[in-house]
Coordinates of C-alpha atoms in Angstrom, one line a residue:
Chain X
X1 CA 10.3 34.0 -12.4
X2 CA 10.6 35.8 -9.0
X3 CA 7.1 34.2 -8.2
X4 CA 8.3 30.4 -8.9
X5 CA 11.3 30.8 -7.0
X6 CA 9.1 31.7 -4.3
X7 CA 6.6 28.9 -4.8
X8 CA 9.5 26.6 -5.0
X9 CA 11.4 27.6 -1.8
X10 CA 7.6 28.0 -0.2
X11 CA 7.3 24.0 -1.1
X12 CA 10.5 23.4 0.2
X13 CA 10.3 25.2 3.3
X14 CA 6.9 23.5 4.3
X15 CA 8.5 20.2 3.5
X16 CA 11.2 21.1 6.9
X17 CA 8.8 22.6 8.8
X18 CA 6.5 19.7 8.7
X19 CA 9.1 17.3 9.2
X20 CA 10.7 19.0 12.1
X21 CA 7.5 19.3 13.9
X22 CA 7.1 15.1 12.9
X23 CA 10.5 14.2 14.2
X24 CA 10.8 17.0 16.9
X25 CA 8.1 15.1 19.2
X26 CA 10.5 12.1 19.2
X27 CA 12.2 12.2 22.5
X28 CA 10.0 13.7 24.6
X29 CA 8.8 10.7 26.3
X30 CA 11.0 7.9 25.4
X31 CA 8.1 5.3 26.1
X32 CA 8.8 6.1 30.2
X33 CA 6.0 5.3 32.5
X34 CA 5.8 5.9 36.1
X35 CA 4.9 2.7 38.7
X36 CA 1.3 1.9 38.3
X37 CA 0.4 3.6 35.4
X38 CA -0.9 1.2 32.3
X39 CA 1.1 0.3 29.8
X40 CA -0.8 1.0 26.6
X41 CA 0.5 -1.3 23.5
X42 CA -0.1 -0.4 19.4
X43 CA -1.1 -3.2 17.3
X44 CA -1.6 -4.1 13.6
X45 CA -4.2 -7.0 14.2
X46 CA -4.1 -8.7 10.7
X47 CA -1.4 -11.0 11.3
X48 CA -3.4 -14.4 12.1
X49 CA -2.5 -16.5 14.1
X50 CA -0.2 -13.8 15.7
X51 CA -2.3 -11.0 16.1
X52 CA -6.0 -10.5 14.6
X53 CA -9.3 -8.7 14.8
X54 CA -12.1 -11.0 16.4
X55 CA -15.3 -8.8 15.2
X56 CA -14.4 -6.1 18.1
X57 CA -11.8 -8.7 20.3
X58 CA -7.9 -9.0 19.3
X59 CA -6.5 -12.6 19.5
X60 CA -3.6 -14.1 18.6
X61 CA -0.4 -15.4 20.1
X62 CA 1.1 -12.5 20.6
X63 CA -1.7 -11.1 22.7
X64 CA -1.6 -14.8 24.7
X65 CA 2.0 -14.2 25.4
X66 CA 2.2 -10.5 26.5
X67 CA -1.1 -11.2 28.7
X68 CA 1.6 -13.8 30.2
X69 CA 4.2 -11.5 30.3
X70 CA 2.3 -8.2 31.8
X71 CA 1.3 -10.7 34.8
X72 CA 5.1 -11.6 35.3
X73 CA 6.0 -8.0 35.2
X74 CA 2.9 -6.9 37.5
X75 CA 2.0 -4.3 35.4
X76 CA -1.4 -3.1 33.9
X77 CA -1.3 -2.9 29.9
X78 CA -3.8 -2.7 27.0
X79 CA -3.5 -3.8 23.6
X80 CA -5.2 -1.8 20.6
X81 CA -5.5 -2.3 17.1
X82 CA -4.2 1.0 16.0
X83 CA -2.6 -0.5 12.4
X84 CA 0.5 -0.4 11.2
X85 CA 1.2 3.2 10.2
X86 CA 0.1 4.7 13.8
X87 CA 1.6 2.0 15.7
X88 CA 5.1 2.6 14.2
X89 CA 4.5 6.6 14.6
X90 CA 3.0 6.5 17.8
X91 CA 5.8 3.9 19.3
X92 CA 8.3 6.5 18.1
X93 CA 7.2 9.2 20.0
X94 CA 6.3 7.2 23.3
X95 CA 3.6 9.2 24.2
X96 CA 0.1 7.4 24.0
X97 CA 1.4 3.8 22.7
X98 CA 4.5 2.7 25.0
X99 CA 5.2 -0.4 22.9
X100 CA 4.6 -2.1 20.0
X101 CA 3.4 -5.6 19.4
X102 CA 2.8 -6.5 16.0
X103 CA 5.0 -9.4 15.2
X104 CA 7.8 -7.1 14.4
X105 CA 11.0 -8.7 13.4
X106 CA 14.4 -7.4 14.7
X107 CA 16.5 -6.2 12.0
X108 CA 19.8 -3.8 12.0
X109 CA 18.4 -1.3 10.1
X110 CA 14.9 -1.1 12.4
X111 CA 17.7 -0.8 15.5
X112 CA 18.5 2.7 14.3
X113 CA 15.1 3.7 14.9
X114 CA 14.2 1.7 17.6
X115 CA 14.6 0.0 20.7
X116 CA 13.4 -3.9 20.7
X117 CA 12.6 -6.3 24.1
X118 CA 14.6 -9.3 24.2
X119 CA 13.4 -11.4 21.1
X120 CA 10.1 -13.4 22.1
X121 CA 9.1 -16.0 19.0
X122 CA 11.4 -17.1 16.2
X123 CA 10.1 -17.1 12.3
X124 CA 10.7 -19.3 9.7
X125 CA 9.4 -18.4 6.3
X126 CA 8.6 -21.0 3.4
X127 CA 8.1 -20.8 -0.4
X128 CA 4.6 -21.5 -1.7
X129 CA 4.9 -23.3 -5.7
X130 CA 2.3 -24.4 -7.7
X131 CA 2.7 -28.5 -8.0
X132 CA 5.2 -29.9 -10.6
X133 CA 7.1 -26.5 -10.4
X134 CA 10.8 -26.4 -10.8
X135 CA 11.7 -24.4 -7.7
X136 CA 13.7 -26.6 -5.2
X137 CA 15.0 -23.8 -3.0
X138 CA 15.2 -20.0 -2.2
X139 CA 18.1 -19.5 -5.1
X140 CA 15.9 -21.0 -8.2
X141 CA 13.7 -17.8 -6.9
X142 CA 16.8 -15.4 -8.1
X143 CA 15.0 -14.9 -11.9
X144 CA 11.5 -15.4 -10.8
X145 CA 8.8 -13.7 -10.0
X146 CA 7.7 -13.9 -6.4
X147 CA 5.0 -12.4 -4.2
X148 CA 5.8 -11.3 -0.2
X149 CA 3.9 -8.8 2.0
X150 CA 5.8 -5.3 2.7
X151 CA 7.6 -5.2 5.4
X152 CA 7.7 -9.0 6.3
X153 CA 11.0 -10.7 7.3
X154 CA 10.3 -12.5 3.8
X155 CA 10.5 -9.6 1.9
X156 CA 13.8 -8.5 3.4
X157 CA 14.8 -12.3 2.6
X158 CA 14.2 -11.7 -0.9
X159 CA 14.9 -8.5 -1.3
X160 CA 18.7 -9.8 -0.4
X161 CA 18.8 -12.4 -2.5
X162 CA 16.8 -10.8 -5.8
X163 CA 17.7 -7.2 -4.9
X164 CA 15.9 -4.1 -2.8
X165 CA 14.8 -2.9 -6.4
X166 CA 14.0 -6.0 -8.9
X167 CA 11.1 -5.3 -10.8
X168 CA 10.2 -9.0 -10.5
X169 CA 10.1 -9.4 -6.1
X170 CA 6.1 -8.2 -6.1
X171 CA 5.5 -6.6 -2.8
X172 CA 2.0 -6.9 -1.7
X173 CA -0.1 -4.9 1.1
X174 CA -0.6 -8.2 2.7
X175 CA -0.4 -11.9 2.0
X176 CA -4.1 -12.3 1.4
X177 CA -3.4 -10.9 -1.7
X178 CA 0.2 -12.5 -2.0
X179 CA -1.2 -15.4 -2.1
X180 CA -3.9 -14.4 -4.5
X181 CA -1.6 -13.3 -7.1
X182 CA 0.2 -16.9 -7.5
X183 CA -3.5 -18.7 -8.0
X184 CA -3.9 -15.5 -11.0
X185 CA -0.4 -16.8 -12.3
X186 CA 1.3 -13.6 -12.0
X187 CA 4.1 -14.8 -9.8
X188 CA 5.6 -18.0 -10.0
X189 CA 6.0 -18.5 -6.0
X190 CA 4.9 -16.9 -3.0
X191 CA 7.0 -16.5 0.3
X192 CA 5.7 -16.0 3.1
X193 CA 5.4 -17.3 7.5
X194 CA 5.8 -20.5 7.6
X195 CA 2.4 -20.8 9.7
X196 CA 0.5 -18.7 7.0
X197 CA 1.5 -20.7 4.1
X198 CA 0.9 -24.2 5.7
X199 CA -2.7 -22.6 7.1
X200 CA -3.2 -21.6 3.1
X201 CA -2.4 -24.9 1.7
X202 CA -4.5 -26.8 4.5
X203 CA -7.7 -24.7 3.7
X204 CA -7.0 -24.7 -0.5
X205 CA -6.4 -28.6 -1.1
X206 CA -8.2 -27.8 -4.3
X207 CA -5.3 -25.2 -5.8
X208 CA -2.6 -27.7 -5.7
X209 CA 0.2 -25.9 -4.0
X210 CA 3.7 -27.0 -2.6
X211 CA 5.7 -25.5 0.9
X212 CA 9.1 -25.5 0.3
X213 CA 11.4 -25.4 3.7
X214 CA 14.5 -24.0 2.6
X215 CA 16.4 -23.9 6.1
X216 CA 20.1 -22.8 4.3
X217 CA 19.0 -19.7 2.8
X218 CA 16.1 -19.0 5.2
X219 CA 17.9 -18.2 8.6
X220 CA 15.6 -17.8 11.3
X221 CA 14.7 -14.2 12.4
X222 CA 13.0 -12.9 15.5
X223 CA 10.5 -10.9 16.8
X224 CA 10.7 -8.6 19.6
X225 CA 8.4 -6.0 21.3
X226 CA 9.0 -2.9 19.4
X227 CA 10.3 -0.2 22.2
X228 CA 11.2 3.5 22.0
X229 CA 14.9 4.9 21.5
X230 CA 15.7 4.6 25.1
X231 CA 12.6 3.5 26.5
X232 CA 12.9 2.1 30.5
X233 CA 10.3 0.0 29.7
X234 CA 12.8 -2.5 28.2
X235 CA 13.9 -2.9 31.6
X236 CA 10.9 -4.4 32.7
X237 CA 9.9 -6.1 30.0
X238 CA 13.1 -8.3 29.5
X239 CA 13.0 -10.0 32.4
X240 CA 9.6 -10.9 32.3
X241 CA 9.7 -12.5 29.1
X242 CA 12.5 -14.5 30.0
X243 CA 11.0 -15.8 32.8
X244 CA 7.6 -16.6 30.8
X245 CA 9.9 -18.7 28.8
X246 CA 11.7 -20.6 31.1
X247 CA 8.9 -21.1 33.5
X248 CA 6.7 -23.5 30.4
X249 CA 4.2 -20.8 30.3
X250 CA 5.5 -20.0 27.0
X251 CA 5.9 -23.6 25.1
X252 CA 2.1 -24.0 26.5
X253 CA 0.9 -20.8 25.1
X254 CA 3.0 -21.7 21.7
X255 CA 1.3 -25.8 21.8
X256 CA -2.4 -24.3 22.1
X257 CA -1.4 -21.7 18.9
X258 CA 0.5 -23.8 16.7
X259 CA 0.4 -27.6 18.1
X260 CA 3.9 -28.0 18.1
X261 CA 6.8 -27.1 20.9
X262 CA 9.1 -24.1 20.5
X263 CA 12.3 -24.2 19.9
X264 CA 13.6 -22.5 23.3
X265 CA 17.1 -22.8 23.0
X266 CA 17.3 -20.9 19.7
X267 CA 15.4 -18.1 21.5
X268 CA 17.0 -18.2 24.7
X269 CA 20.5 -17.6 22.9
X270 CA 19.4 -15.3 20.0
X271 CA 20.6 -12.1 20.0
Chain F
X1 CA 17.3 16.9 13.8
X2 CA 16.0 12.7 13.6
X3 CA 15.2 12.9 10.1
X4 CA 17.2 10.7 7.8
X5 CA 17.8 12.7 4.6
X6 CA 20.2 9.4 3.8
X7 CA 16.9 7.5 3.5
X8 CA 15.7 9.4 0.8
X9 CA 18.9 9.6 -1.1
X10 CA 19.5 6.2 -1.1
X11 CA 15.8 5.5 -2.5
X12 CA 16.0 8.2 -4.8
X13 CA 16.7 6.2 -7.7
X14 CA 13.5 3.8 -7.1
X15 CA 11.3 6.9 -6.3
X16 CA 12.2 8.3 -9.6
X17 CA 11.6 5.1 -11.4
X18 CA 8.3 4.7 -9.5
X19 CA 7.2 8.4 -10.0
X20 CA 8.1 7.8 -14.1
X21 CA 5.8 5.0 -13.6
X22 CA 2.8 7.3 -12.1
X23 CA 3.1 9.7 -14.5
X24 CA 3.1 6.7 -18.1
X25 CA 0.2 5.1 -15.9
X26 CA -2.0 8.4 -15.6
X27 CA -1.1 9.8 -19.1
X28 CA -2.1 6.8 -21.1
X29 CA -5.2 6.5 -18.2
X30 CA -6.3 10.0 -19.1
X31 CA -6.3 9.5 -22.8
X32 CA -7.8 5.8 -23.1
X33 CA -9.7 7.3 -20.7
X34 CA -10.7 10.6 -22.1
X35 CA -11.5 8.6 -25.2
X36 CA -13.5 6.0 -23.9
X37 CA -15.2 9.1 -21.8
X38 CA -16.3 10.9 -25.5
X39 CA -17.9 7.9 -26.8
X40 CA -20.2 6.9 -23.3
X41 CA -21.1 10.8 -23.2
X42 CA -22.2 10.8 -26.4
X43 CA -24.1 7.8 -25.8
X44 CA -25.8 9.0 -22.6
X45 CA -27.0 11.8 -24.8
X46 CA -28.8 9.4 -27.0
X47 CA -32.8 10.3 -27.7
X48 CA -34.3 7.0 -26.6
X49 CA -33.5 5.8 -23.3
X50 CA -32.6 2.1 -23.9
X51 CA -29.9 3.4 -26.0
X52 CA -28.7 5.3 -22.9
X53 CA -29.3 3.0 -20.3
X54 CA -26.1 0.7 -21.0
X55 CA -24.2 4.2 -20.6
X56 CA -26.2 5.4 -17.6
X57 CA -25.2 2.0 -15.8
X58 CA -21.5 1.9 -16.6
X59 CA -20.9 5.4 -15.2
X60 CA -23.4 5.1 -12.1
X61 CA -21.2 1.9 -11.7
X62 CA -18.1 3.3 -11.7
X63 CA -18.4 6.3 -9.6
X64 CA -20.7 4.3 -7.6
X65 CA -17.9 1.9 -6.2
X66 CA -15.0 2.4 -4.5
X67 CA -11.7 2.4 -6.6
X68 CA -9.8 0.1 -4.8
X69 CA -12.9 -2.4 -5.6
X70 CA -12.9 -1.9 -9.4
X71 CA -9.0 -2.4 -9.2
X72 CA -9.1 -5.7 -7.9
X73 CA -11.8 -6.8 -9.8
X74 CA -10.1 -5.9 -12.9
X75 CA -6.7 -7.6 -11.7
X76 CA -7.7 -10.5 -9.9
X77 CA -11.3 -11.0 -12.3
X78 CA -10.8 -9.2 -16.0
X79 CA -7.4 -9.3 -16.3
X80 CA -6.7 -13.1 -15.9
X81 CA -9.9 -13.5 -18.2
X82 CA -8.8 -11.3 -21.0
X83 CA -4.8 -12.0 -20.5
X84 CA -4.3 -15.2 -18.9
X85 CA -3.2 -14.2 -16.1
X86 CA -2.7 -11.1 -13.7
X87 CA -0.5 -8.3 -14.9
X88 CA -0.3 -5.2 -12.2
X89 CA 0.7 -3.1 -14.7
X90 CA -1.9 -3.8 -17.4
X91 CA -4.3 -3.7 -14.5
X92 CA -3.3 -0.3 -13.9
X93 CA -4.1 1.1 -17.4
X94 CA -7.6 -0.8 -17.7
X95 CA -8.7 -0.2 -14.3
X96 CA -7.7 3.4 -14.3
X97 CA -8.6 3.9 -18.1
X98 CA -12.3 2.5 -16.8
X99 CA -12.9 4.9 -14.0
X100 CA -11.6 8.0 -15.9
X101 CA -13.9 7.3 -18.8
X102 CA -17.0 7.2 -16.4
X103 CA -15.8 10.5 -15.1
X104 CA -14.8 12.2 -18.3
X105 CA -18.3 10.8 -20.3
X106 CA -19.7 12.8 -17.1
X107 CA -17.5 16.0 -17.9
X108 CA -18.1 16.0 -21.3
X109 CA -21.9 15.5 -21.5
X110 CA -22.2 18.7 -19.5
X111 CA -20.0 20.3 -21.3
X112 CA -21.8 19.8 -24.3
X113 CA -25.1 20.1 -22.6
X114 CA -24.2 23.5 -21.4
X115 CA -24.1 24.8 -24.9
X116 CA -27.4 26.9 -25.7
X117 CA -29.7 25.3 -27.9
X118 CA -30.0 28.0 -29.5
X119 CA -26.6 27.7 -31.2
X120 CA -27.2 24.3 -32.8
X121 CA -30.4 26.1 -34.2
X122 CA -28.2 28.9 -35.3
X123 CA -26.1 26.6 -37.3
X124 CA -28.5 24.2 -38.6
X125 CA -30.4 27.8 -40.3
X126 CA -26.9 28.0 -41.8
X127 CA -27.6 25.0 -43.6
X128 CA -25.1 22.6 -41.4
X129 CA -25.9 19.3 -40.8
X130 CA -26.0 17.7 -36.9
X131 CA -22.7 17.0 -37.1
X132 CA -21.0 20.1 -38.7
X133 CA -22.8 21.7 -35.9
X134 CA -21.0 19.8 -33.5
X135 CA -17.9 19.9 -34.8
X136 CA -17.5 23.5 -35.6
X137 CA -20.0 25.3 -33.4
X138 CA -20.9 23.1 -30.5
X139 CA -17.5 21.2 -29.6
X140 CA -15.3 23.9 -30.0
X141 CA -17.0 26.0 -26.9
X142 CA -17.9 23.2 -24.6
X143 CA -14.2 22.3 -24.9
X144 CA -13.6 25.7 -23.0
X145 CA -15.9 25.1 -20.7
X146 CA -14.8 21.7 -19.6
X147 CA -11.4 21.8 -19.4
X148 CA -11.3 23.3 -16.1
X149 CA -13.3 19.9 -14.8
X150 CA -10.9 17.5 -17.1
X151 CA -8.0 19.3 -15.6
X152 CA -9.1 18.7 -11.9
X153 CA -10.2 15.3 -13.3
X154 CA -6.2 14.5 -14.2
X155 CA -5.0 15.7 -11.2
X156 CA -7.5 13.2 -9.4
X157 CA -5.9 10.5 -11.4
X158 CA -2.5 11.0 -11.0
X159 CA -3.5 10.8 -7.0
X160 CA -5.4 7.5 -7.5
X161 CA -2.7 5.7 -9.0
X162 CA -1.1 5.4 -5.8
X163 CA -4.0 2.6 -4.8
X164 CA -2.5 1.0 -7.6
X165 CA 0.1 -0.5 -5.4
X166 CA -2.1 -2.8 -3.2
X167 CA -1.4 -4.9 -6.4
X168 CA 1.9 -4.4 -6.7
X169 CA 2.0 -2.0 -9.7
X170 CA 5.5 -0.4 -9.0
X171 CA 4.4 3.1 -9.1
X172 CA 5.5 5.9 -6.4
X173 CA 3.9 5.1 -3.7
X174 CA 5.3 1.4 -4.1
X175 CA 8.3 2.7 -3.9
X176 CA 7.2 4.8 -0.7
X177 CA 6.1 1.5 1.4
X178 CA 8.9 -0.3 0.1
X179 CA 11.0 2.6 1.8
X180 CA 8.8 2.4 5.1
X181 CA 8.9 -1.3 5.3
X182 CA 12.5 -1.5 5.4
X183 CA 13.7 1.1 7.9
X184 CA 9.9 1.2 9.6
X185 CA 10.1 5.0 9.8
X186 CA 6.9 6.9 8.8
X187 CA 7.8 10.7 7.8
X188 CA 10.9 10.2 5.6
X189 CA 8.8 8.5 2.9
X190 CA 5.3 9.8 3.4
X191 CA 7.2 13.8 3.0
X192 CA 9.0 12.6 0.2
X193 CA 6.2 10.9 -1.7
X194 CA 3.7 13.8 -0.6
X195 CA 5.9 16.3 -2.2
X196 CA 6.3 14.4 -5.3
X197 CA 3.3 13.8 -5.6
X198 CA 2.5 17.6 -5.0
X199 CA 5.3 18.7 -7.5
X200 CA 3.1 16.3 -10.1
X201 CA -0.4 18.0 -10.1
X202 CA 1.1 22.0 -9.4
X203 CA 2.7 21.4 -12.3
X204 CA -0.1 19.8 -14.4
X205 CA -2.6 22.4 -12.9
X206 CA -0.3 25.4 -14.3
X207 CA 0.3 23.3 -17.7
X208 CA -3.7 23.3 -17.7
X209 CA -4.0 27.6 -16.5
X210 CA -2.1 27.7 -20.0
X211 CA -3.8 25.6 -22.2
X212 CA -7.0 27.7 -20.8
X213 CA -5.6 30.6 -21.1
X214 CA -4.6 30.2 -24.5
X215 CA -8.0 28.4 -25.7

């Protein structure tokens, strides 16, 4: 008995020790660099168009637009494809990654962790149906079963209107296989970025699928550059990026990814 | 201290569910599994060799390829074949059910193997037939010998189920990214699912000291 108590508070006491020495790293930097020296950014590059892996080259809007907004700013950088785990580690501590960029959308609950830039690109997400499907909007999804990637703005979206925990909201590692699941018929819809589901339905005429633009129930979200708690960085960075979107260099960065204009007033006045 | 024990408390419930979930998946796993396993040992100990070469390819295929390849081959290839359509959690059974029989046909041909010849001679003197000698001299001390394997073999399992949630099976470490996704922190549900999942095979390798002991 005396030897499972031990193992027990053994267990237990490992558990604190590793998490102290996880979290206890946390403020020593704050993500603050001193004049000159490069800002070094953490990636997840398997978010086409926003940010993917070229064979050995990341692309992507996002690495357009903070190219755009390093220049602005002056300052060296580098972007690295560290994924998702290590970039939202490694952005915590501030030590070797500064800054995140990874398409990360700005929600309440992130802001207890983090520190974002001034939001930079605003998402829209849209529901992919089979044709002749009876889903009109986001609330005929409410007893369905529907596919998102973790982590995505559209699996906070559905995870408030189905619930964090309903068996039926499928989360997937990423919308590759999202969107794989529908075509097996193991979800009745997919939701997803509005510029990955419109890419999917271009490229699969042969699958018969529907986007559905559901503007009431799908507010807009944003994405900002994920920061440190307290980072001075943010200091920097802000100004730049509202610059690079005043000055056009944004909207022409935006036209040559997605052949459209942005919506600048939305992002000028989000919060 | 940053570490948000409110995180965990609030995801408690869903861990639970999700940790239920790992523990039906691997059971049911291990015994299809173990079953399966018997049957493509025994065959792999057939005496001509294209009797054993339909066995020898199904377990140099599964242990050949990568798990995470067999699983989405079952649930995005067999499943929809067999089923209609996909089904995560009937992907989990058959894909894990697959690969443990590979392993356990492995386990128990060895097992068996490792028996003297001698004692199958011994019993056949006795006037036993092949399979009374299986059953009541053979099997009953390869079972000792191979339970250390099988146990380590379960406690593999219950691990792999985890890569059961890149199709959305809504086991533990579902649950886990669900948490990390939602407050984007990294150590609250990483700890929480490593010392569940921890919890999970100590106690199914003490279960299996027992059932050793005691055989």
């Amino acid at each position: 008995m005396k030897s499972r108590k031990n193992l027990v508070m053994s267990g237990l006491v490992a558990f604190l020790l590793i998490a102290l020495v996880g979290c206890g790293s946390n403020n020593a930097s704050n993500g603050n660099t001193a004049a000159g020296e490069k800002i070094m950014f953490a990636s997840d590059a398997s978010y086409a168009p926003m940010e993917y892996m070229d064979t050995d080259t990341i692309k992507g809007f996002d690495i357009d637009f903070i190219k755009a907004v390093m220049e602005e700013a002056g300052m060296k950088y580098e972007v690295k494809n560290t994924g998702w785990d290590t970039m939202l580690s490694s952005v915590k501590q501030g030590t070797e990654y500064q800054a995140g960029l990874s398409s990360v959308s700005i929600t309440d609950e992130r802001k207890e962790t983090y520190d974002y830039s001034i939001p930079y690109f605003e998402s829209t997400n849209m529901i992919m149906v089979k044709d002749g499907s009876s889903i009109k909007s986001a609330l005929d999804l409410k007893d369905k079963k529907v596919a998102v990637q973790t982590a995505t703005t559209a699996d906070d979206l559905m995870s408030g209107i189905m619930g964090v925990d309903n068996g039926d909201l499928k989360r997937f590692d990423s919308n590759a296989v999202a969107l794989m699941e529908l075509n097996g018929g193991g979800v009745d819809a997919v939701v997803a970025d509005i510029a990955i589901i419109r890419e999917y339905i271009k490229n699969n005429p042969d699958q018969k699928l529907t986007g559905i633009l559901d503007t009431t129930n799908f507010s807009s979200e944003y994405y900002g550059i994920l920061l440190p708690k307290g980072s001075e960085l943010k200091a920097k960075l802000d100004p730049a990026i509202k610059k690079v979107l005043e000055n056009g260099k944004y909207a022409e960065i935006y036209k040559t990814w997605f052949g459209e204009e942005p919506n600048l007033d939305n992002l000028l006045n989000a919060k | 201290m940053d570490f948000r024990f409110d995180i965990i408390i609030h995801y408690l419930p869903v861990l639970f569910r999700g940790t239920m979930l790992t523990i039906g998946v691997s059971l049911v796993s291990i015994i299809v599994g173990s079953i399966l396993g018997l049957g493509i040992g025994f065959g792999k100990m057939a005496p001509r060799w294209y009797w054993r070469w339909p066995f020898h390819c199904y377990i140099n295929f599964f242990r050949g390829t990568p798990l995470i390849v067999q699983i989405l081959i079952v649930h995005f290839g067999l499943i929809p074949a067999i089923y209609g359509s996909t089904n995560a959690l009937l992907s989990a059974f058959v894909a894990l059910s697959l690969n443990s029989a590979a392993y356990s046909a492995e386990i128990f041909r060895a097992g068996i193997q490792s028996i003297d010849q001698g004692q199958q001679e011994a019993a056949l003197s006795l006037g036993m037939s092949k399979k009374q000698a299986m059953r009541f001299i053979i099997l009953p001390q390869a079972i000792k010998r191979m339970i250390p394997a099988f146990g380590n073999e379960f406690i593999v399992l219950v691990k792999d189920s985890s890569l059961m949630s890149i199709v959305a099976t809504q086991e533990l470490m579902y649950w886990t990214t669900t948490m990390k996704g939602q407050y984007l922190r990294i150590w609250e549900p990483y700890l929480t699912a490593a010392l569940i999942y921890f919890i999970l095979t100590y106690s199914l390798s003490k279960l299996l000291n027992v059932v050793e002991r005691r055989l």
